[in-house]
């Protein structure tokens, strides 16, 4: 059973970099051509797609975040990472890592429990 | 960028009601559209993928239809467990924009 778990600091200061890790269990990231996604949910608002990365490291980002975001993959650690630079209070959200359930699909079946990141001094 | 318009934003309904939520995209996404259910404090749950395919384990009262720019999620007979917020997401051409969400409340 594939599981993903987000981890990282719960509090980040404005202008700093938010860094999160998604640890994958029950599946070897390097073994299949799945895309991995980062999604965020602002408190009281809707869902916000951040970006995708393939197991080969090809990335696609939300245009509104593209100048500040990078997603990377480490097959040796079986992890996917998110970095978001120059954060502001508007980046306060629950951040989710997710994966499709089917090859060739980008609809997201497998989700982590999410991790709340607050941007505040 | 593809813009999403989901309606209504809030819907009040009773157990047993037929419920319909609409999602429109600013350009064609073919059938690359998904529907999710989210409850407070819990990750979204995939209900429908590729516009009309029911995800494994999802009750058959949920159905999706549409293509190109107009899509619909229907719940044929609303159950107590269905009171939640629903989101559409387009994933055409390696993007992933979500709709604004529809909160289904108890009438």
mmCIF file of C-alpha atoms in Angstrom, chain A residues 19-74:
data_model
loop_
_atom_site.group_PDB
_atom_site.id
_atom_site.type_symbol
_atom_site.label_atom_id
_atom_site.label_comp_id
_atom_site.label_asym_id
_atom_site.label_seq_id
_atom_site.Cartn_x
_atom_site.Cartn_y
_atom_site.Cartn_z
ATOM 1 C CA UNK A 19 11.150 23.581 2.567
ATOM 2 C CA UNK A 20 9.044 20.427 2.824
ATOM 3 C CA UNK A 21 9.751 16.743 2.232
ATOM 4 C CA UNK A 22 7.352 14.043 1.080
ATOM 5 C CA UNK A 23 8.472 10.586 2.192
ATOM 6 C CA UNK A 24 7.069 7.697 0.185
ATOM 7 C CA UNK A 25 6.557 4.174 1.518
ATOM 8 C CA UNK A 26 5.203 1.052 -0.153
ATOM 9 C CA UNK A 27 6.453 2.146 -3.577
ATOM 10 C CA UNK A 28 9.833 2.868 -5.108
ATOM 11 C CA UNK A 29 9.701 6.297 -6.769
ATOM 12 C CA UNK A 30 12.217 5.243 -9.406
ATOM 13 C CA UNK A 31 10.264 2.168 -10.483
ATOM 14 C CA UNK A 32 7.367 3.734 -12.376
ATOM 15 C CA UNK A 33 6.518 6.733 -14.491
ATOM 16 C CA UNK A 34 4.189 8.436 -12.034
ATOM 17 C CA UNK A 35 3.992 12.145 -11.505
ATOM 18 C CA UNK A 36 4.121 13.494 -7.951
ATOM 19 C CA UNK A 37 2.199 16.610 -6.976
ATOM 20 C CA UNK A 38 2.248 19.327 -4.356
ATOM 21 C CA UNK A 39 -1.067 20.974 -3.504
ATOM 22 C CA UNK A 40 -1.877 23.518 -0.804
ATOM 23 C CA UNK A 41 -5.041 24.546 1.005
ATOM 24 C CA UNK A 42 -5.238 28.058 2.394
ATOM 25 C CA UNK A 43 -7.283 28.268 5.622
ATOM 26 C CA UNK A 44 -10.931 28.836 4.764
ATOM 27 C CA UNK A 45 -10.214 28.943 1.038
ATOM 28 C CA UNK A 46 -9.865 26.541 -1.868
ATOM 29 C CA UNK A 47 -7.200 24.193 -3.146
ATOM 30 C CA UNK A 48 -4.159 25.515 -4.985
ATOM 31 C CA UNK A 49 -2.091 23.338 -7.347
ATOM 32 C CA UNK A 50 1.642 24.027 -6.867
ATOM 33 C CA UNK A 51 3.265 21.664 -9.348
ATOM 34 C CA UNK A 52 4.183 18.191 -10.603
ATOM 35 C CA UNK A 53 7.416 16.283 -10.932
ATOM 36 C CA UNK A 54 7.991 13.049 -12.834
ATOM 37 C CA UNK A 55 10.214 10.249 -11.576
ATOM 38 C CA UNK A 56 12.746 11.416 -14.148
ATOM 39 C CA UNK A 57 12.698 14.905 -12.620
ATOM 40 C CA UNK A 58 10.646 16.756 -15.245
ATOM 41 C CA UNK A 59 8.709 19.579 -13.577
ATOM 42 C CA UNK A 60 5.564 21.587 -14.270
ATOM 43 C CA UNK A 61 4.640 24.536 -12.046
ATOM 44 C CA UNK A 62 1.673 26.778 -11.363
ATOM 45 C CA UNK A 63 2.481 29.944 -13.368
ATOM 46 C CA UNK A 64 1.576 32.129 -10.387
ATOM 47 C CA UNK A 65 4.296 30.436 -8.284
ATOM 48 C CA UNK A 66 6.811 29.538 -10.954
ATOM 49 C CA UNK A 67 9.310 32.290 -10.073
ATOM 50 C CA UNK A 68 9.535 31.112 -6.437
ATOM 51 C CA UNK A 69 9.010 27.342 -6.456
ATOM 52 C CA UNK A 70 11.153 24.317 -7.114
ATOM 53 C CA UNK A 71 10.239 20.644 -6.764
ATOM 54 C CA UNK A 72 12.874 17.931 -6.754
ATOM 55 C CA UNK A 73 13.015 14.155 -6.460
ATOM 56 C CA UNK A 74 15.526 11.910 -4.699
#
